[in-house]
Tab-separated table of C-alpha atoms and ligand atoms in Angstrom:
chain	number	residue	atom	x	y	z
A	13	UNK	CA	17.283	6.758	-23.120
A	14	UNK	CA	14.194	4.860	-21.936
A	15	UNK	CA	12.831	6.215	-18.705
A	16	UNK	CA	12.296	3.835	-15.806
A	17	UNK	CA	9.164	3.644	-13.696
A	18	UNK	CA	9.206	1.637	-10.467
A	19	UNK	CA	6.310	-0.428	-9.188
A	20	UNK	CA	5.743	-0.919	-5.469
A	21	UNK	CA	3.813	-4.156	-5.054
A	22	UNK	CA	1.257	-3.886	-2.252
A	23	UNK	CA	-0.829	-6.988	-3.048
A	24	UNK	CA	0.265	-9.191	-0.146
A	25	UNK	CA	-0.712	-6.362	2.255
A	26	UNK	CA	-3.342	-4.077	0.729
A	27	UNK	CA	-4.615	-6.935	-1.438
A	28	UNK	CA	-5.181	-9.379	1.394
A	29	UNK	CA	-6.148	-7.119	4.312
A	30	UNK	CA	-9.712	-6.772	3.073
A	31	UNK	CA	-10.635	-10.418	2.583
A	32	UNK	CA	-13.466	-11.403	4.879
A	33	UNK	CA	-11.693	-14.650	5.773
A	34	UNK	CA	-7.929	-14.899	6.230
A	35	UNK	CA	-5.899	-16.457	3.455
A	36	UNK	CA	-3.732	-19.385	4.640
A	37	UNK	CA	-0.239	-18.238	5.622
A	38	UNK	CA	1.428	-20.717	3.238
A	39	UNK	CA	-0.372	-19.140	0.299
A	40	UNK	CA	0.663	-15.648	1.338
A	41	UNK	CA	4.248	-16.892	1.460
A	42	UNK	CA	3.900	-18.483	-1.963
A	43	UNK	CA	2.509	-15.240	-3.356
A	44	UNK	CA	5.576	-13.306	-2.173
A	45	UNK	CA	7.907	-16.032	-3.462
A	46	UNK	CA	6.264	-15.846	-6.883
A	47	UNK	CA	6.478	-12.044	-6.868
A	48	UNK	CA	10.213	-12.494	-6.220
A	49	UNK	CA	10.584	-13.976	-9.709
A	50	UNK	CA	8.832	-11.215	-11.641
A	51	UNK	CA	11.415	-8.443	-11.538
A	52	UNK	CA	9.529	-6.421	-8.925
A	53	UNK	CA	11.980	-5.087	-6.379
A	54	UNK	CA	9.670	-3.601	-3.751
A	55	UNK	CA	7.108	-5.796	-2.075
A	56	UNK	CA	4.921	-4.851	0.869
A	57	UNK	CA	4.683	-8.221	2.555
A	58	UNK	CA	2.177	-7.543	5.345
A	59	UNK	CA	1.322	-5.166	8.144
A	60	UNK	CA	2.022	-5.229	11.847
A	61	UNK	CA	-1.190	-3.520	12.871
A	62	UNK	CA	-3.414	-4.597	15.728
A	63	UNK	CA	-4.781	-8.099	14.980
A	64	UNK	CA	-7.977	-6.921	16.644
A	65	UNK	CA	-8.370	-4.336	13.902
A	66	UNK	CA	-7.130	-6.375	10.945
A	67	UNK	CA	-7.228	-10.072	11.836
A	68	UNK	CA	-6.536	-10.935	8.202
A	69	UNK	CA	-2.870	-10.008	8.645
A	70	UNK	CA	-2.324	-11.340	12.171
A	71	UNK	CA	0.198	-13.814	10.733
A	72	UNK	CA	2.586	-11.093	9.467
A	73	UNK	CA	5.550	-12.455	11.452
A	74	UNK	CA	4.987	-15.973	10.104
A	75	UNK	CA	4.780	-14.669	6.553
A	76	UNK	CA	8.052	-12.784	6.984
A	77	UNK	CA	9.655	-15.879	8.516
A	78	UNK	CA	8.541	-18.074	5.605
A	79	UNK	CA	9.419	-16.029	2.536
A	80	UNK	CA	12.537	-16.502	0.439
A	81	UNK	CA	14.496	-13.283	0.375
A	82	UNK	CA	16.369	-12.122	-2.641
A	83	UNK	CA	19.172	-9.598	-2.562
A	84	UNK	CA	18.080	-6.236	-3.859
A	85	UNK	CA	14.397	-6.668	-3.025
A	86	UNK	CA	12.785	-4.474	-0.409
A	87	UNK	CA	10.433	-6.441	1.866
A	88	UNK	CA	8.299	-3.799	3.530
A	89	UNK	CA	5.654	-3.733	6.246
A	90	UNK	CA	3.025	-1.275	7.396
A	91	UNK	CA	3.468	-0.177	11.025
A	92	UNK	CA	0.952	1.999	12.905
A	93	UNK	CA	2.780	2.408	16.217
A	94	UNK	CA	5.905	1.451	18.177
A	95	UNK	CA	4.560	-2.004	18.939
A	96	UNK	CA	4.038	-2.667	15.232
A	97	UNK	CA	7.433	-1.238	14.356
A	98	UNK	CA	9.186	-3.454	16.890
A	99	UNK	CA	7.383	-6.520	15.535
A	100	UNK	CA	8.350	-5.529	11.977
A	101	UNK	CA	12.007	-5.056	12.876
A	102	UNK	CA	12.104	-8.401	14.710
A	103	UNK	CA	10.662	-10.020	11.590
A	104	UNK	CA	13.364	-8.564	9.379
A	105	UNK	CA	11.329	-6.065	7.379
A	106	UNK	CA	13.921	-3.985	5.529
A	107	UNK	CA	11.548	-1.066	5.074
A	108	UNK	CA	8.525	0.074	7.065
A	109	UNK	CA	5.689	2.451	6.348
A	110	UNK	CA	3.786	4.774	8.612
A	111	UNK	CA	0.349	5.824	7.464
A	112	UNK	CA	-1.634	8.978	8.051
A	113	UNK	CA	-4.752	10.435	6.511
A	114	UNK	CA	-5.507	13.767	4.873
A	115	UNK	CA	-8.994	13.478	6.371
A	116	UNK	CA	-9.662	13.682	10.110
A	117	UNK	CA	-12.661	11.374	9.883
A	118	UNK	CA	-10.690	8.615	8.153
A	119	UNK	CA	-7.802	9.009	10.591
A	120	UNK	CA	-10.193	8.303	13.468
A	121	UNK	CA	-11.809	5.323	11.765
A	122	UNK	CA	-8.572	3.767	10.512
A	123	UNK	CA	-6.092	4.337	13.320
A	124	UNK	CA	-8.283	5.632	16.140
A	125	UNK	CA	-6.643	9.030	16.540
A	126	UNK	CA	-6.522	12.503	15.004
A	127	UNK	CA	-4.024	13.474	12.317
A	128	UNK	CA	-1.991	15.466	14.853
A	129	UNK	CA	-1.980	12.558	17.302
A	130	UNK	CA	-0.829	10.218	14.541
A	131	UNK	CA	2.112	12.487	13.717
A	132	UNK	CA	3.076	12.616	17.394
A	133	UNK	CA	2.853	8.811	17.523
A	134	UNK	CA	5.166	8.530	14.509
A	135	UNK	CA	7.914	10.730	15.921
A	136	UNK	CA	9.511	8.184	18.287
A	137	UNK	CA	9.014	5.504	15.633
A	138	UNK	CA	11.241	7.454	13.253
A	139	UNK	CA	14.028	7.438	15.825
A	140	UNK	CA	13.758	3.688	16.372
A	141	UNK	CA	13.713	2.995	12.633
A	142	UNK	CA	16.698	5.295	12.050
A	143	UNK	CA	18.669	3.548	14.802
A	144	UNK	CA	17.891	0.219	13.106
A	145	UNK	CA	18.918	1.640	9.718
A	146	UNK	CA	15.491	0.909	8.233
A	147	UNK	CA	13.985	3.444	5.811
A	148	UNK	CA	10.480	4.687	6.491
A	149	UNK	CA	7.904	5.375	3.823
A	150	UNK	CA	4.957	7.655	4.539
A	151	UNK	CA	1.462	7.018	3.250
A	152	UNK	CA	-1.299	9.572	3.019
A	153	UNK	CA	-4.809	8.181	2.678
A	154	UNK	CA	-7.840	9.955	1.254
A	155	UNK	CA	-5.863	12.388	-0.858
A	156	UNK	CA	-8.915	13.435	-2.866
A	157	UNK	CA	-11.974	11.970	-1.130
A	158	UNK	CA	-12.863	10.568	2.261
A	159	UNK	CA	-15.512	7.847	2.645
A	160	UNK	CA	-16.851	9.632	5.746
A	161	UNK	CA	-16.446	13.361	5.082
A	162	UNK	CA	-16.382	13.781	1.297
A	163	UNK	CA	-13.958	15.832	-0.814
A	164	UNK	CA	-10.525	16.576	0.651
A	165	UNK	CA	-8.741	19.895	0.141
A	166	UNK	CA	-5.479	19.561	-1.811
A	167	UNK	CA	-3.846	21.868	0.766
A	168	UNK	CA	-4.357	19.137	3.408
A	169	UNK	CA	-2.297	16.800	1.224
A	170	UNK	CA	0.446	19.372	0.762
A	171	UNK	CA	0.605	20.037	4.498
A	172	UNK	CA	0.783	16.373	5.452
A	173	UNK	CA	3.346	15.562	2.739
A	174	UNK	CA	5.587	18.233	4.185
A	175	UNK	CA	5.051	16.948	7.732
A	176	UNK	CA	5.839	13.331	6.829
A	177	UNK	CA	8.989	14.339	4.978
A	178	UNK	CA	10.150	16.526	7.822
A	179	UNK	CA	9.579	13.641	10.232
A	180	UNK	CA	12.149	11.750	8.135
A	181	UNK	CA	10.161	9.670	5.646
A	182	UNK	CA	12.253	9.057	2.520
A	183	UNK	CA	9.167	9.475	0.355
A	184	UNK	CA	5.401	9.773	0.471
A	185	UNK	CA	2.786	7.639	-1.243
A	186	UNK	CA	-0.392	9.533	-2.095
A	187	UNK	CA	-3.364	7.238	-1.597
A	188	UNK	CA	-6.683	7.393	-3.376
A	189	UNK	CA	-8.143	5.094	-0.758
A	190	UNK	CA	-11.654	5.069	-2.177
A	191	UNK	CA	-10.709	4.798	-5.840
A	192	UNK	CA	-12.863	7.793	-6.621
A	193	UNK	CA	-10.183	10.241	-7.776
A	194	UNK	CA	-10.539	11.698	-11.251
A	195	UNK	CA	-7.754	13.100	-13.428
A	196	UNK	CA	-8.857	16.593	-12.291
A	197	UNK	CA	-8.826	15.873	-8.545
A	198	UNK	CA	-5.621	13.837	-8.935
A	199	UNK	CA	-3.954	16.736	-10.689
A	200	UNK	CA	-4.964	19.187	-7.934
A	201	UNK	CA	-3.664	16.902	-5.213
A	202	UNK	CA	-0.383	16.156	-7.021
A	203	UNK	CA	0.215	19.845	-7.629
A	204	UNK	CA	-0.297	20.518	-3.920
A	205	UNK	CA	2.241	17.815	-3.048
A	206	UNK	CA	4.690	19.076	-5.689
A	207	UNK	CA	4.499	22.463	-4.048
A	208	UNK	CA	6.345	21.016	-1.046
A	209	UNK	CA	8.289	18.062	-2.498
A	210	UNK	CA	10.027	17.075	-5.730
A	211	UNK	CA	8.333	14.401	-7.861
A	212	UNK	CA	11.075	11.861	-7.060
A	213	UNK	CA	9.863	11.752	-3.432
A	214	UNK	CA	6.248	11.034	-4.347
A	215	UNK	CA	4.380	7.891	-5.330
A	216	UNK	CA	0.845	7.352	-6.601
A	217	UNK	CA	-1.384	4.768	-4.891
A	218	UNK	CA	-4.668	4.315	-6.705
A	219	UNK	CA	-7.533	2.027	-5.866
A	220	UNK	CA	-9.571	1.370	-8.977
A	221	UNK	CA	-13.204	1.510	-7.879
A	222	UNK	CA	-14.266	3.768	-10.756
A	223	UNK	CA	-11.839	2.498	-13.400
A	224	UNK	CA	-9.880	5.784	-13.426
A	225	UNK	CA	-6.604	4.527	-11.965
A	226	UNK	CA	-4.647	4.318	-15.223
A	227	UNK	CA	-5.857	7.780	-16.250
A	228	UNK	CA	-4.806	9.094	-12.837
A	229	UNK	CA	-1.416	7.425	-13.220
A	230	UNK	CA	-1.038	9.204	-16.572
A	231	UNK	CA	-1.666	12.515	-14.807
A	232	UNK	CA	1.053	11.634	-12.303
A	233	UNK	CA	3.478	10.574	-15.056
A	234	UNK	CA	2.917	13.909	-16.793
A	235	UNK	CA	3.687	15.614	-13.476
A	236	UNK	CA	6.982	13.696	-13.228
A	237	UNK	CA	6.141	10.905	-10.754
A	238	UNK	CA	7.964	7.652	-11.476
A	239	UNK	CA	6.824	5.384	-8.615
A	240	UNK	CA	3.422	3.695	-8.376
A	241	UNK	CA	1.872	1.281	-5.925
A	242	UNK	CA	-0.209	-1.516	-7.358
A	243	UNK	CA	-1.607	-4.855	-6.331
A	244	UNK	CA	-1.111	-8.021	-8.330
A	245	UNK	CA	-4.446	-9.260	-9.659
A	246	UNK	CA	-6.054	-5.957	-8.616
A	247	UNK	CA	-6.760	-7.381	-5.172
A	248	UNK	CA	-7.554	-5.317	-2.168
A	249	UNK	CA	-9.326	-2.535	-0.410
A	250	UNK	CA	-9.318	-1.091	3.050
A	251	UNK	CA	-11.544	-2.585	5.750
A	252	UNK	CA	-12.106	0.966	7.036
A	253	UNK	CA	-13.075	2.438	3.624
A	254	UNK	CA	-16.433	0.892	2.803
A	255	UNK	CA	-17.073	0.571	-0.931
A	256	UNK	CA	-13.424	0.867	-1.929
A	257	UNK	CA	-12.234	-1.722	-4.390
A	258	UNK	CA	-8.778	-3.151	-4.966
A	259	UNK	CA	-5.678	-1.315	-6.010
A	260	UNK	CA	-5.064	-0.947	-9.681
A	261	UNK	CA	-3.696	-4.287	-10.916
A	262	UNK	CA	0.098	-4.364	-11.163
A	263	UNK	CA	-0.106	-6.277	-14.443
A	264	UNK	CA	-2.354	-3.570	-15.969
A	265	UNK	CA	0.005	-0.803	-14.874
A	266	UNK	CA	3.040	-2.638	-16.220
A	267	UNK	CA	1.344	-3.294	-19.585
A	268	UNK	CA	0.266	0.343	-19.740
A	269	UNK	CA	3.748	1.629	-18.908
A	270	UNK	CA	5.434	-0.660	-21.430
A	271	UNK	CA	2.947	0.449	-24.096
A	272	UNK	CA	3.851	4.052	-23.272
A	273	UNK	CA	7.549	3.220	-23.740
A	274	UNK	CA	8.642	3.179	-20.093
A	275	UNK	CA	11.021	0.553	-18.711
A	276	UNK	CA	9.979	-1.304	-15.544
A	277	UNK	CA	12.290	-4.345	-15.390
A	278	UNK	CA	9.214	-6.519	-14.817
A	279	UNK	CA	8.447	-9.642	-16.828
A	280	UNK	CA	4.841	-9.339	-18.040
A	281	UNK	CA	4.292	-13.079	-18.489
A	282	UNK	CA	5.598	-13.999	-15.026
A	283	UNK	CA	3.574	-11.196	-13.475
A	284	UNK	CA	0.442	-12.349	-15.286
A	285	UNK	CA	0.824	-15.921	-14.017
A	286	UNK	CA	1.381	-14.567	-10.489
A	287	UNK	CA	-1.795	-12.484	-10.841
A	288	UNK	CA	-3.691	-15.599	-11.857
A	289	UNK	CA	-2.300	-17.449	-8.851
A	290	UNK	CA	-3.343	-14.585	-6.529
A	291	UNK	CA	-6.848	-14.449	-7.974
A	292	UNK	CA	-7.249	-18.225	-7.744
A	293	UNK	CA	-6.249	-18.182	-4.061
A	294	UNK	CA	-8.883	-15.555	-3.320
A	295	UNK	CA	-11.528	-17.246	-5.454
A	296	UNK	CA	-10.965	-20.578	-3.716
A	297	UNK	CA	-11.158	-19.004	-0.253
A	298	UNK	CA	-14.390	-17.208	-1.149
A	299	UNK	CA	-15.881	-20.384	-2.657
A	300	UNK	CA	-14.961	-22.348	0.493
A	301	UNK	CA	-16.662	-19.679	2.625
A	302	UNK	CA	-19.747	-19.629	0.454
A	303	UNK	CA	-19.868	-23.433	0.698
A	304	UNK	CA	-19.572	-23.270	4.499
A	305	UNK	CA	-22.368	-20.699	4.720
A	306	UNK	CA	-24.665	-22.802	2.545
A	307	UNK	CA	-23.849	-25.864	4.677
A	308	UNK	CA	-24.408	-23.979	7.943
B	404	HMG	P1	-6.205	1.190	19.401
B	404	HMG	O1	-7.303	0.213	19.704
B	404	HMG	O2	-6.458	2.635	19.613
B	404	HMG	O3	-4.818	0.792	20.047
B	404	HMG	O4	-5.821	0.973	17.876
B	404	HMG	P2	-4.380	0.398	21.493
B	404	HMG	O5	-2.986	0.898	21.624
B	404	HMG	O6	-5.410	0.834	22.489
B	404	HMG	O7	-4.347	-1.195	21.436
B	404	HMG	C1	-5.482	-2.012	21.386
B	404	HMG	C2	-5.037	-3.467	21.431
B	404	HMG	O8	-4.311	-3.788	20.250
B	404	HMG	C3	-4.076	-3.783	22.588
B	404	HMG	O9	-4.265	-5.135	22.931
B	404	HMG	C4	-2.724	-3.624	21.961
B	404	HMG	O10	-1.702	-4.354	22.587
B	404	HMG	C5	-2.971	-4.170	20.566
B	404	HMG	P3	-4.966	-5.560	24.315
B	404	HMG	O11	-4.153	-4.880	25.396
B	404	HMG	O12	-6.373	-5.008	24.200
B	404	HMG	O13	-4.904	-7.044	24.319
B	404	HMG	N1	-2.085	-3.561	19.575
B	404	HMG	C6	-1.263	-4.259	18.769
B	404	HMG	N2	-1.023	-5.580	18.650
B	404	HMG	C7	-0.113	-5.939	17.727
B	404	HMG	N3	0.519	-5.071	16.915
B	404	HMG	C8	0.291	-3.750	17.007
B	404	HMG	C9	-0.634	-3.305	17.975
B	404	HMG	N4	-1.077	-2.089	18.310
B	404	HMG	C10	-1.971	-2.248	19.299
B	404	HMG	N5	0.907	-2.899	16.201
B	404	HMG	C11	-4.203	1.008	16.111
B	404	HMG	C12	-4.843	1.784	17.239
B	404	HMG	C13	-3.403	1.999	15.285
B	404	HMG	C14	-3.300	-0.060	16.693
B	404	HMG	C15	-5.329	0.348	15.266
B	404	HMG	O14	-6.245	1.334	14.921
B	404	HMG	C16	-4.821	-0.317	14.012
B	404	HMG	O15	-4.107	-1.320	14.092
B	404	HMG	N6	-5.228	0.215	12.844
B	404	HMG	C17	-4.791	-0.310	11.557
B	404	HMG	C18	-5.918	-0.265	10.555
B	404	HMG	C19	-5.416	-0.751	9.233
B	404	HMG	O16	-4.528	-1.588	9.139
B	404	HMG	N7	-6.003	-0.216	8.157
B	404	HMG	C20	-5.604	-0.612	6.807
B	404	HMG	C21	-4.254	-0.132	6.441
B	404	HMG	S1	-4.212	1.555	5.897
B	404	HMG	C22	-4.641	1.459	4.246
B	404	HMG	O17	-5.027	0.417	3.767
B	404	HMG	C23	-4.447	2.661	3.375
B	404	HMG	C24	-3.239	2.543	2.439
B	404	HMG	O18	-3.324	1.402	1.618
B	404	HMG	C25	-3.175	3.797	1.542
B	404	HMG	C26	-4.526	4.101	0.910
B	404	HMG	O19	-5.064	3.271	0.159
B	404	HMG	O20	-5.028	5.171	1.237
B	404	HMG	C27	-1.928	2.471	3.229
B	405	MG	MG1	-4.512	1.254	-0.175
């Protein structure tokens, strides 16, 4: 029997959070509506973080209000605190994600608190989400390298994976925020996570700065992981991880998985045309900005 691998589309959130100028809300909505057609069944639509920190996604509620929703598709949102969670629930997100870091320095830069403080902040959020019947995903950033403090110990990833699962997350996404992981460092980090959790609870989230993402995904596949985050068109980056490029492109991962004989349920042609749409939206926005700067 063909084995299935699931893709978790993070383009509308991770892909768009790093653009220097916000993308028009209508185009974000169109991106999600196009993703709806491709066979993807998990889409991270936006994040309800502080608009002071990430103004690019300040329109999250409007995006949620504008998208067409299909039965069976998870429309998720990133939530850093109770305020964000409440906004996400009001907007009808049917899954939310909390996000922590395996590196203290990145935790401070990204969410303005220590790792321990972030876990304490998440605790009441888990209760609110459970009462609303909304599953919570956990993210760990900087699983191999931190942009501020360098290499990260695999044991830090194992510890945090265990903590997020015991808080009540249904699964944990392991984030190579910088896109600097290698197959060797990926393997060490995955083994540390597998020490505390079965592969079915783990996902790989690779940015592709050094072109190693597909090799790192292969390492994860060999270790039994069957869920990967990716961003259509390879868009993205984190505003608080300087130098990091976009996530590995969903269309590249899907092609790679199909070539390796895995089933994804995703239509390659529809995904490719959605990737082209996403890239054209970004290119137009950047060209408009460049034009404005020249005219200024
Ligand atoms: P803070 O400044 O310490 O928070 O930020 P605060 O509680 O002092 O609030 C400051 C202001 O923001 C207040 O407004 C709050 O009301 C408001 P004021 O009173 O000054 O007018 N505020 C909010 N407004 C709307 N929604 C909210 C919210 N929260 C506060 N949810 C905070 C702490 C966590 C809020 C901030 O640091 C933050 O929003 N950080 C998010 C940064 C971010 O989004 N980073 C990118 C996502 S993570 C990522 O990309 C990695 C990932 O892809 C995996 C990987 O690749 O590794 C997931
Ligand atoms: Mg990311």
